[in-house]
PDB file of C-alpha atoms in Angstrom:
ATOM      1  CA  UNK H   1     -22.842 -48.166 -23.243  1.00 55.00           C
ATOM      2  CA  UNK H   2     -24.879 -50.317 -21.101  1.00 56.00           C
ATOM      3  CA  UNK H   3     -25.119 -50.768 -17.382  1.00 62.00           C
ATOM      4  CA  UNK H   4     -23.948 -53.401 -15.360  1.00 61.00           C
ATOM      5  CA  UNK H   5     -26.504 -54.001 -12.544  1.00 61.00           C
ATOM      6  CA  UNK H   6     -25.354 -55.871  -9.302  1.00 60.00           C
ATOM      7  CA  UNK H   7     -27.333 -58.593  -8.126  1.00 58.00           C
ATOM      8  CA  UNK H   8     -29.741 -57.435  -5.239  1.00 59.00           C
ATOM      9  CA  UNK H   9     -29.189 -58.807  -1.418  1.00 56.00           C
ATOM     10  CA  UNK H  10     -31.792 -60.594  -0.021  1.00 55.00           C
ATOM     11  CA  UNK H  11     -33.465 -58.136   1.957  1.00 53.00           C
ATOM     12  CA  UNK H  12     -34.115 -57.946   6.021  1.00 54.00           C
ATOM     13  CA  UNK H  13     -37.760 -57.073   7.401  1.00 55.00           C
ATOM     14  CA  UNK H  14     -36.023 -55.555  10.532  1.00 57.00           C
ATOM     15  CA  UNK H  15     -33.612 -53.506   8.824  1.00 60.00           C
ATOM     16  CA  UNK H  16     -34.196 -49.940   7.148  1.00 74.00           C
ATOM     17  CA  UNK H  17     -34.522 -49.491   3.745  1.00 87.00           C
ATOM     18  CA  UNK H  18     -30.972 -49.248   2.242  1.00 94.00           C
ATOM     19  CA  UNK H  19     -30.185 -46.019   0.412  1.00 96.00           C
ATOM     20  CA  UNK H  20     -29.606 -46.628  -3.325  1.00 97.00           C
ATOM     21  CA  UNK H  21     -26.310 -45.533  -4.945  1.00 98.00           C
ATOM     22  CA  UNK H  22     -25.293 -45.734  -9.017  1.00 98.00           C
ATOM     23  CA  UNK H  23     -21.419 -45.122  -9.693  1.00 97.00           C
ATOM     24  CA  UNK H  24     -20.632 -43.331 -12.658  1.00 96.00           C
ATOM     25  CA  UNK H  25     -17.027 -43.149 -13.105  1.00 95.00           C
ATOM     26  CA  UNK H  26     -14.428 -43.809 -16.209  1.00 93.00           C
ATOM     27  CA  UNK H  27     -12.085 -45.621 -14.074  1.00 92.00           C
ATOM     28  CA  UNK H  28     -12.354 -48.740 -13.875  1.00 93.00           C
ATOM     29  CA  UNK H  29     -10.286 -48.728 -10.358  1.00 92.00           C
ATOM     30  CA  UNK H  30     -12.019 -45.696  -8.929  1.00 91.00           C
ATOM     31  CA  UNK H  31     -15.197 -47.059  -9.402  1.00 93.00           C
ATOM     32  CA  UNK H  32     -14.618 -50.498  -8.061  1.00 93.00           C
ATOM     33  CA  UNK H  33     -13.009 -48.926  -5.270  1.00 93.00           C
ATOM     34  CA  UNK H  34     -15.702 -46.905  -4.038  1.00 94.00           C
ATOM     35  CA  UNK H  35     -18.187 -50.104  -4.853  1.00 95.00           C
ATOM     36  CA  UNK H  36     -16.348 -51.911  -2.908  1.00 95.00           C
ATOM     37  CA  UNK H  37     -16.365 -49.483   0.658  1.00 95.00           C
ATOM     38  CA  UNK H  38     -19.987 -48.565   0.009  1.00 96.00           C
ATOM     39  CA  UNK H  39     -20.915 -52.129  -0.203  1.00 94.00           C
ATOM     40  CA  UNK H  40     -19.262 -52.647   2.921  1.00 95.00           C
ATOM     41  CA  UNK H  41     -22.234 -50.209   4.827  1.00 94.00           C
ATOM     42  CA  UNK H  42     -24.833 -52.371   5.711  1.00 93.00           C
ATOM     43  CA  UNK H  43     -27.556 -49.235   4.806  1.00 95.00           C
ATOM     44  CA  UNK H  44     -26.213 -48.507   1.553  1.00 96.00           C
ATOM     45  CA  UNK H  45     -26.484 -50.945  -2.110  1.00 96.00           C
ATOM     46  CA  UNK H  46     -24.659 -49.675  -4.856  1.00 97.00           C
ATOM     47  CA  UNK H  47     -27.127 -50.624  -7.791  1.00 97.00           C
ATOM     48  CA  UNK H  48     -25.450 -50.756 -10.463  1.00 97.00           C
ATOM     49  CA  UNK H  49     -22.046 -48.807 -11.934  1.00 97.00           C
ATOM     50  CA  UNK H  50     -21.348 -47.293 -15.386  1.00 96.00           C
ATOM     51  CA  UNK H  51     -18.296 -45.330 -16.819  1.00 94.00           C
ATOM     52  CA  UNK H  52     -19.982 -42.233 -18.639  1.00 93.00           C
ATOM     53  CA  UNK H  53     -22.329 -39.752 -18.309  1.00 93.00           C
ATOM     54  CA  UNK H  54     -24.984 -41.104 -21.058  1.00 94.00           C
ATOM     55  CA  UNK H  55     -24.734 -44.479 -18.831  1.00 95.00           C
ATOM     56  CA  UNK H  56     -25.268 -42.966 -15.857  1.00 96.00           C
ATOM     57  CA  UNK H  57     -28.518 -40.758 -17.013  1.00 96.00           C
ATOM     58  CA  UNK H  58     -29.720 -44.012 -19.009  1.00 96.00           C
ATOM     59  CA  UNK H  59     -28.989 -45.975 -15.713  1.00 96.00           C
ATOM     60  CA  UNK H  60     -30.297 -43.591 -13.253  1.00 96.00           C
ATOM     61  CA  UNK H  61     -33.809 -43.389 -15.183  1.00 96.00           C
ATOM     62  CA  UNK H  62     -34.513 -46.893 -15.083  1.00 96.00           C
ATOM     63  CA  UNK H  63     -33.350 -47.577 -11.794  1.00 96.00           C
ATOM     64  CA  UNK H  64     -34.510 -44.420  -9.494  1.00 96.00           C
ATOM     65  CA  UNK H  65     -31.499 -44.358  -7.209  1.00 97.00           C
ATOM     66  CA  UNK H  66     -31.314 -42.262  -4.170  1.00 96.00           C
ATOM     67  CA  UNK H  67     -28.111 -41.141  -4.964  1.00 97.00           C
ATOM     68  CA  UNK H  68     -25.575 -40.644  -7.905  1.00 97.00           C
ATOM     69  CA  UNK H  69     -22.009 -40.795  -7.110  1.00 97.00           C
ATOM     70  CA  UNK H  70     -20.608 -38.820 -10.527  1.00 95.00           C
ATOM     71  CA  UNK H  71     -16.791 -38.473 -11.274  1.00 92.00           C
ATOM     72  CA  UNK H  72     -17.525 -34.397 -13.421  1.00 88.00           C
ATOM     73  CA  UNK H  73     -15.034 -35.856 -15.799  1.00 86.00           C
ATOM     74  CA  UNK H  74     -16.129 -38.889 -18.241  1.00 88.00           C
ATOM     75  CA  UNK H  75     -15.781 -39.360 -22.056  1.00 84.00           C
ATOM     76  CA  UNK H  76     -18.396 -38.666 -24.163  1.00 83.00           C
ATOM     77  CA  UNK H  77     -21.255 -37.090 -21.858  1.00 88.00           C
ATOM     78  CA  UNK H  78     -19.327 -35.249 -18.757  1.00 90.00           C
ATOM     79  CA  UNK H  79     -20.662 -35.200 -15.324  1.00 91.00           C
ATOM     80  CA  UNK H  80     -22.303 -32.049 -16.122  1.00 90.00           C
ATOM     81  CA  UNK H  81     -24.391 -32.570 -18.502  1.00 93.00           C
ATOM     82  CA  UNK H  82     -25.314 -36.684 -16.744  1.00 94.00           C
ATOM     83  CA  UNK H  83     -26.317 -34.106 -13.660  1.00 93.00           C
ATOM     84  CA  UNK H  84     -28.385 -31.620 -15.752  1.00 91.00           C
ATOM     85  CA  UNK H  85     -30.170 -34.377 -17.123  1.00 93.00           C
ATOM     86  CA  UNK H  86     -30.730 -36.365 -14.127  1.00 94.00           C
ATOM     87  CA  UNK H  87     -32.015 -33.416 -12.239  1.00 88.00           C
ATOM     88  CA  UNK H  88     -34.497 -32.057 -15.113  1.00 85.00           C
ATOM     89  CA  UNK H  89     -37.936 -31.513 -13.834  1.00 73.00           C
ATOM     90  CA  UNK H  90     -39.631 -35.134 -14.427  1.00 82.00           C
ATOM     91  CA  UNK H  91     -36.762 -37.095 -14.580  1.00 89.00           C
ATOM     92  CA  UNK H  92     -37.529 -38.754 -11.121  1.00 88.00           C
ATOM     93  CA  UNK H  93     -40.619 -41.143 -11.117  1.00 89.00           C
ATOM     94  CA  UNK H  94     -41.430 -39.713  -7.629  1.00 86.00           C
ATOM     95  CA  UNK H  95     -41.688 -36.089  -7.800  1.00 78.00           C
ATOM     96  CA  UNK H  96     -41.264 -36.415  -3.470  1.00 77.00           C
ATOM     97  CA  UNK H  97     -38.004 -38.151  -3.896  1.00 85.00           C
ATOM     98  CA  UNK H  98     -35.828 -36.780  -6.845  1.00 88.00           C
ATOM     99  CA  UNK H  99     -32.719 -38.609  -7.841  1.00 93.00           C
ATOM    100  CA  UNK H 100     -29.825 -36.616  -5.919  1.00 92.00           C
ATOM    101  CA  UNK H 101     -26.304 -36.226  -7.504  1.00 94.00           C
ATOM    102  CA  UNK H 102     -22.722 -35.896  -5.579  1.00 94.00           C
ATOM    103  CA  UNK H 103     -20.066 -34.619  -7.660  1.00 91.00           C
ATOM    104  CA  UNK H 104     -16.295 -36.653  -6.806  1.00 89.00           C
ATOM    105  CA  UNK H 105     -13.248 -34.581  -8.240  1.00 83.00           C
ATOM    106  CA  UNK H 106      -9.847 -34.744  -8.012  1.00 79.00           C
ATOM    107  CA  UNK H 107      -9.736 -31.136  -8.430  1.00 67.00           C
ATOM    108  CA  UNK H 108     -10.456 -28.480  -5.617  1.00 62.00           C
ATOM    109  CA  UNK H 109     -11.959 -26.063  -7.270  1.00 58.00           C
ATOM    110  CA  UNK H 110     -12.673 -24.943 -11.240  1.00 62.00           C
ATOM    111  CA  UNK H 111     -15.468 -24.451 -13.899  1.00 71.00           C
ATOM    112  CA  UNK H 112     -16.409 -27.977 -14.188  1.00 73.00           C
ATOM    113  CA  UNK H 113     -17.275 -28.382 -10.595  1.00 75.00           C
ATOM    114  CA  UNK H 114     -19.325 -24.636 -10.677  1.00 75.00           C
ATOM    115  CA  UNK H 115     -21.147 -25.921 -13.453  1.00 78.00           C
ATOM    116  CA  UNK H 116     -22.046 -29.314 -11.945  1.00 80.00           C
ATOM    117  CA  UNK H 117     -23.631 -27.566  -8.770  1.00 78.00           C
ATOM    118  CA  UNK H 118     -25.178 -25.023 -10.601  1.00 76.00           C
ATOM    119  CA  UNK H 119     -26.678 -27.901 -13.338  1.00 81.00           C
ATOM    120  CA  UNK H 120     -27.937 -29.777 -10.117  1.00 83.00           C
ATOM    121  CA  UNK H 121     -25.804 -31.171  -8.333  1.00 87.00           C
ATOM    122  CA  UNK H 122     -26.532 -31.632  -4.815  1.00 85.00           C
ATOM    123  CA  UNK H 123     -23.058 -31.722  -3.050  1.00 85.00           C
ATOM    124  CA  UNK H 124     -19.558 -32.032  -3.771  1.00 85.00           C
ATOM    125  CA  UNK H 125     -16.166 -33.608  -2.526  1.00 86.00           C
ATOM    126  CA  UNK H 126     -13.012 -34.483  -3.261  1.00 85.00           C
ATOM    127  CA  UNK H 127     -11.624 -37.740  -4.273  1.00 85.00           C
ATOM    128  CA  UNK H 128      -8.743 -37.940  -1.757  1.00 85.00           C
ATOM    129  CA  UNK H 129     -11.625 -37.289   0.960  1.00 85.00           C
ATOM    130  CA  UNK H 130     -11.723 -39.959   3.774  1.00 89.00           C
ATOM    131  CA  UNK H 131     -13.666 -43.096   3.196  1.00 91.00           C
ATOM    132  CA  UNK H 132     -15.874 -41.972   5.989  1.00 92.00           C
ATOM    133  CA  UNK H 133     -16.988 -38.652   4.626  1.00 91.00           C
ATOM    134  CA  UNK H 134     -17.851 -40.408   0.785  1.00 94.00           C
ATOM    135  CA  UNK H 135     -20.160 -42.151   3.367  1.00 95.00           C
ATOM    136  CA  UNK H 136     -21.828 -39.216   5.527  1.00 91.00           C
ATOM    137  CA  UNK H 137     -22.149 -37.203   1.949  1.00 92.00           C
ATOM    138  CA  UNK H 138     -24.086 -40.206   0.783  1.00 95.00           C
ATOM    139  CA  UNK H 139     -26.368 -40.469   3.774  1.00 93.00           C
ATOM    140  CA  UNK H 140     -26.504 -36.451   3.831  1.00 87.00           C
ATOM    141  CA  UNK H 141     -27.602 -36.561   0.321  1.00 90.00           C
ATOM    142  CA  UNK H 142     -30.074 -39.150   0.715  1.00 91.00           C
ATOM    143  CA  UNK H 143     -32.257 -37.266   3.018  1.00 85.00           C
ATOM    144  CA  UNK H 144     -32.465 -34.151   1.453  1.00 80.00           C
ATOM    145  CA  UNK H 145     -29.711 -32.176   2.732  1.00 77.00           C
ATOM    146  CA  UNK H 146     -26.470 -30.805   0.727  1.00 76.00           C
ATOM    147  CA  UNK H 147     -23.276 -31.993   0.929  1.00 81.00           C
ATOM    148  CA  UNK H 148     -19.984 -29.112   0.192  1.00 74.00           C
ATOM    149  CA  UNK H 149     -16.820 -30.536   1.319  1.00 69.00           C
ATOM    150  CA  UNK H 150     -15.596 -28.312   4.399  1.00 62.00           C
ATOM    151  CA  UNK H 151     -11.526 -28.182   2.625  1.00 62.00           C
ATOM    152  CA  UNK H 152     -13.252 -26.083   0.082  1.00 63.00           C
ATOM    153  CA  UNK H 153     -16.743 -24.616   1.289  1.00 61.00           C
ATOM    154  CA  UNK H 154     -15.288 -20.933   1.962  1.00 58.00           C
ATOM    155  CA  UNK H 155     -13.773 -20.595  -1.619  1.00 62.00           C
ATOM    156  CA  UNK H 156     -17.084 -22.537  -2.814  1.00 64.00           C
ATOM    157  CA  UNK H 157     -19.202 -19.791  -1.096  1.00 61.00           C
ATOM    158  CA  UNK H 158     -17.575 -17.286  -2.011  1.00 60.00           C
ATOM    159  CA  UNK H 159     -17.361 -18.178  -5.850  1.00 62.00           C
ATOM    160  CA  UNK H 160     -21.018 -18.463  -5.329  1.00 61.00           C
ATOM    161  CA  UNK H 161     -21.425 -15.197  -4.512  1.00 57.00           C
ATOM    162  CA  UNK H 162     -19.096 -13.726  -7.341  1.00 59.00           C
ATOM    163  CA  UNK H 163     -20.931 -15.574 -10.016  1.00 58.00           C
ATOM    164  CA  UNK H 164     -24.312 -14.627  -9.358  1.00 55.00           C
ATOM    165  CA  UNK H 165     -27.181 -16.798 -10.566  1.00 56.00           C
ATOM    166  CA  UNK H 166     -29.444 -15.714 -13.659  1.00 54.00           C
ATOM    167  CA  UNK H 167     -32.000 -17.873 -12.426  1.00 57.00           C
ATOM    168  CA  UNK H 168     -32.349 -16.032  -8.802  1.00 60.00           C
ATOM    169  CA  UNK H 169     -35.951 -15.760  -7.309  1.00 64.00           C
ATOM    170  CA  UNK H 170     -37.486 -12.163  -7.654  1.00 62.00           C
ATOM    171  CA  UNK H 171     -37.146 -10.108  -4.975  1.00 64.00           C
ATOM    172  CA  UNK H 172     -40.446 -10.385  -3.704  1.00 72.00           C
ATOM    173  CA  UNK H 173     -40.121 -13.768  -3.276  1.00 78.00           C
ATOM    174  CA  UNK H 174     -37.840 -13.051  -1.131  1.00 82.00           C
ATOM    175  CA  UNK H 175     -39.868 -10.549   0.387  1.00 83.00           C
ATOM    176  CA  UNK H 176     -42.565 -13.231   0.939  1.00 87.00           C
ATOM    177  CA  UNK H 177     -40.723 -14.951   3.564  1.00 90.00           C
ATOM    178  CA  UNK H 178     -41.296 -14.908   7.156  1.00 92.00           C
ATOM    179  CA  UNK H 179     -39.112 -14.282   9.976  1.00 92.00           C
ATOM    180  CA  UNK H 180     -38.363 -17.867  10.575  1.00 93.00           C
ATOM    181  CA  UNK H 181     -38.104 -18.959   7.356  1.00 93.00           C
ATOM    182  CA  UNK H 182     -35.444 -16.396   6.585  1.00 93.00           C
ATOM    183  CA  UNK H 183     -33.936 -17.561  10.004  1.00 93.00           C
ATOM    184  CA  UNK H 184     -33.818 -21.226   8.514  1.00 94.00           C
ATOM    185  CA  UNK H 185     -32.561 -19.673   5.310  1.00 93.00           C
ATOM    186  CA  UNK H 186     -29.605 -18.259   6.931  1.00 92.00           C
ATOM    187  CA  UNK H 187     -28.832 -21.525   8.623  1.00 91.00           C
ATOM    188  CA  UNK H 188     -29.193 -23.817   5.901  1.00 87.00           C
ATOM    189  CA  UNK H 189     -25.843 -21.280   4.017  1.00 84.00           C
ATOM    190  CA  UNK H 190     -24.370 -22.191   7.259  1.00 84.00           C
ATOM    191  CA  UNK H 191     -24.231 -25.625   6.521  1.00 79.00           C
ATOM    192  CA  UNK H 192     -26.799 -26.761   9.533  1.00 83.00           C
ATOM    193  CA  UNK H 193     -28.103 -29.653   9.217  1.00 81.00           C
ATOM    194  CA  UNK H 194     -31.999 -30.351  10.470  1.00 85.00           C
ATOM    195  CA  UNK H 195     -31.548 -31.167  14.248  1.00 87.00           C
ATOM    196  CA  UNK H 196     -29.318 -28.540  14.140  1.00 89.00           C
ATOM    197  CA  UNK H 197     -31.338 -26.294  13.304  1.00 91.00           C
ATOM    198  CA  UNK H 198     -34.434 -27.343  15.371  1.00 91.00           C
ATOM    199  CA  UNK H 199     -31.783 -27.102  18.182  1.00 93.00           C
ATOM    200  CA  UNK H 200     -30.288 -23.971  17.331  1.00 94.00           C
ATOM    201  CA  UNK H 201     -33.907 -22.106  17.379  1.00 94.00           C
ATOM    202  CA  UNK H 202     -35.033 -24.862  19.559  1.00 92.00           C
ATOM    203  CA  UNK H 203     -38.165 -25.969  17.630  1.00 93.00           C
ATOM    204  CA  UNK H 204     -39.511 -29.615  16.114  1.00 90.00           C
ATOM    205  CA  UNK H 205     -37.527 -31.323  13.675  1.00 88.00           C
ATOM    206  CA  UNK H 206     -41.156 -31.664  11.669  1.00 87.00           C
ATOM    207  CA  UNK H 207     -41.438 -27.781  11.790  1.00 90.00           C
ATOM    208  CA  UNK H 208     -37.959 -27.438  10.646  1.00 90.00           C
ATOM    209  CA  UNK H 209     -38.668 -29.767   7.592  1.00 86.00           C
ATOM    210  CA  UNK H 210     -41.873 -28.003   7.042  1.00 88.00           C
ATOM    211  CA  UNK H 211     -39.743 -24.450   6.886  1.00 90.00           C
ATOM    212  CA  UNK H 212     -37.383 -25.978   4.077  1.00 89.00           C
ATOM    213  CA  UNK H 213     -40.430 -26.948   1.759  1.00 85.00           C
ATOM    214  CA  UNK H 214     -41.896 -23.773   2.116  1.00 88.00           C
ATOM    215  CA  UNK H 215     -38.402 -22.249   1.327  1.00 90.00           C
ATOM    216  CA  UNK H 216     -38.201 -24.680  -1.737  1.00 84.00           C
ATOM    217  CA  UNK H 217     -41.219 -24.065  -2.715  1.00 83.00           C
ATOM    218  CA  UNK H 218     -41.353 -19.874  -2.313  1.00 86.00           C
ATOM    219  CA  UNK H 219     -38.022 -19.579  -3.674  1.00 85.00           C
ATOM    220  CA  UNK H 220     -38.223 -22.308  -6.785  1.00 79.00           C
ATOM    221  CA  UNK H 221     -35.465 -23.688  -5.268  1.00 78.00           C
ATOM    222  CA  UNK H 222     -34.592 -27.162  -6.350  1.00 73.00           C
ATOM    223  CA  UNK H 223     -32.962 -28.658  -3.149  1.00 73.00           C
ATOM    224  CA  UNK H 224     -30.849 -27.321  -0.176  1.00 77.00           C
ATOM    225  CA  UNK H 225     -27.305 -26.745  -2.399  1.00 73.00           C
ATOM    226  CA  UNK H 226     -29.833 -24.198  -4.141  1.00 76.00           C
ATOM    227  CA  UNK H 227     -31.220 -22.623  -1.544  1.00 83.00           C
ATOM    228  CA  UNK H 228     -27.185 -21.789  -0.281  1.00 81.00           C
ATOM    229  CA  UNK H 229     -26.596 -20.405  -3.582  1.00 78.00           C
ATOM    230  CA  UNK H 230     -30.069 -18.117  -3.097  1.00 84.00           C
ATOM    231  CA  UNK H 231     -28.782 -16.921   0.451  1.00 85.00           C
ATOM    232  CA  UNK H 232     -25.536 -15.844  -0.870  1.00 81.00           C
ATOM    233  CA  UNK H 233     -26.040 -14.448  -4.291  1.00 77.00           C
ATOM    234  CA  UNK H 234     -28.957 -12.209  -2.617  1.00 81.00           C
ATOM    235  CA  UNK H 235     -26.683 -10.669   0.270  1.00 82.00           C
ATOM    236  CA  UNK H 236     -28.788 -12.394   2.908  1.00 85.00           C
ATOM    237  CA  UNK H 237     -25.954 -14.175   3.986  1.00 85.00           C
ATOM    238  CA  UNK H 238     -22.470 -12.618   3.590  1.00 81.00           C
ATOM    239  CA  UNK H 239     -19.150 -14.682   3.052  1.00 73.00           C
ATOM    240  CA  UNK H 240     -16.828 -15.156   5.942  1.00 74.00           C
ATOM    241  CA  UNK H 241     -19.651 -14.360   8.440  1.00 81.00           C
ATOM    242  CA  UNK H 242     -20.585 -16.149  11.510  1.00 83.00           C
ATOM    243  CA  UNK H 243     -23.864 -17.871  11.863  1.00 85.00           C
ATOM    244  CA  UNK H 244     -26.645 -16.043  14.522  1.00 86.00           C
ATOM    245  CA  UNK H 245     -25.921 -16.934  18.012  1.00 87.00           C
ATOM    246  CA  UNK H 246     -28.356 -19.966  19.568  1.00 87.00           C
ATOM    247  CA  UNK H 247     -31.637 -19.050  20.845  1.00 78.00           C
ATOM    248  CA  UNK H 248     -32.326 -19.141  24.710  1.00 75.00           C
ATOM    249  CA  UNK H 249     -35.025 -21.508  25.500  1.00 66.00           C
ATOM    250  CA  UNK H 250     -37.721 -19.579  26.790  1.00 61.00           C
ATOM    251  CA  UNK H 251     -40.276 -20.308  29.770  1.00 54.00           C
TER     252      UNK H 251
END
């Protein structure tokens, strides 16, 4: 099945670069639907919209989008198999900027959605969600960061942490990190975002980012969803547990 691209906007000089979103969704309704309020977002451009998973990975190669808003169940190729192929090493034409996938569900929580996140995926939420989150998970995605949708992040976690991961980093890898890094570590399974973290050990937002690739890289982790599964599944972070209390600004 082919894709439908939408014609482009004229673009502004002034204005940022709008992130780039492909809907992949069987329902014809749905899918307008969620065209139609991320259109409305003057920093987002929904590039084009399919209806199946083989669409969306043939879509999503020749386009590059920032972002891939996949429904996990579609006829013919399912969400999670679009996801594990759009999240393959290579598949992005910038290694720096790899094509990011949100998982929409109208279910809370089963084996479909497990699969998707552990196939790739870089967040997921549900359809009955607000308009505004679908919107902040976009953005979130877009710049690097995971999106888990906070109805069902506990049980999430703590599935996580039940299923454990044949694909975790060896334990000297874990080893390998430094007190900091295993500090951002910790938040990042907390669901901190950047700033927050830079103002929750009050350091730079540039050495915060600089923490997370060296995470991603020591670990092999493929983006931040990963890295929460890696906290989890090796007992660095526990379930149900609070993050570390705010460092006091010294000097």
């Amino acid at each position: 099945m082919s894709h439908t691209p939408l014609p482009p906007s004229g673009p502004d000089p002034a204005a940022p670069v709008p992130v780039r979103v492909l809907l992949a969704d069987d329902q014809l309704l749905v899918r307008g639907g969620i065209a139609m309020l991320l259109n409305t977002e003057s920093d987002i451009d929904v590039v084009a919209e399919v209806a199946d998973g083989a669409a969306a990975v043939a879509a999503a190669r020749e386009l590059q989008p920032d972002v891939v808003v996949m429904d996990v169940r579609m006829p013919h190729t399912d969400g999670v198999e679009a996801t594990r192929r759009i999240t393959a090493d290579h598949f992005s034409t910038d290694p720096d900027r790899p094509v990011k996938v949100l998982i929409l569900t109208t279910y809370h929580l089963d084996e479909a959605v497990y699969a998707a996140l552990r196939a790739g995926a870089s967040g997921f939420m549900l359809k009955d969600a607000a308009p505004a989150e679908l919107v902040r998970a976009v953005h979130t995605l877009a710049r690097g960061d995971a999106w888990l949708d906070p109805v069902v992040t506990p049980n999430l976690l703590r599935e996580f942490a039940a299923r454990p991961e044949g694909r975790l980093p060896a334990p000297q890898r874990l080893a390998e990190l430094t007190d900091r890094e295993r500090q951002v570590l910790v938040l990042i399974a907390h669901g901190f975002t950047n700033p927050e973290i830079a103002d929750h050990l009050t350091i730079g937002d540039a050495t915060v980012k600089t923490h997370v690739s060296r995470l991603l890289m020591k670990l092999g982790a493929r983006d931040r969803a990963q890295l929460v599964a890696v906290a989890y599944q090796s007992g660095l972070v526990e379930p149900g547990t609070a993050p570390p209390a705010r460092e006091t600004p010294t000097g």
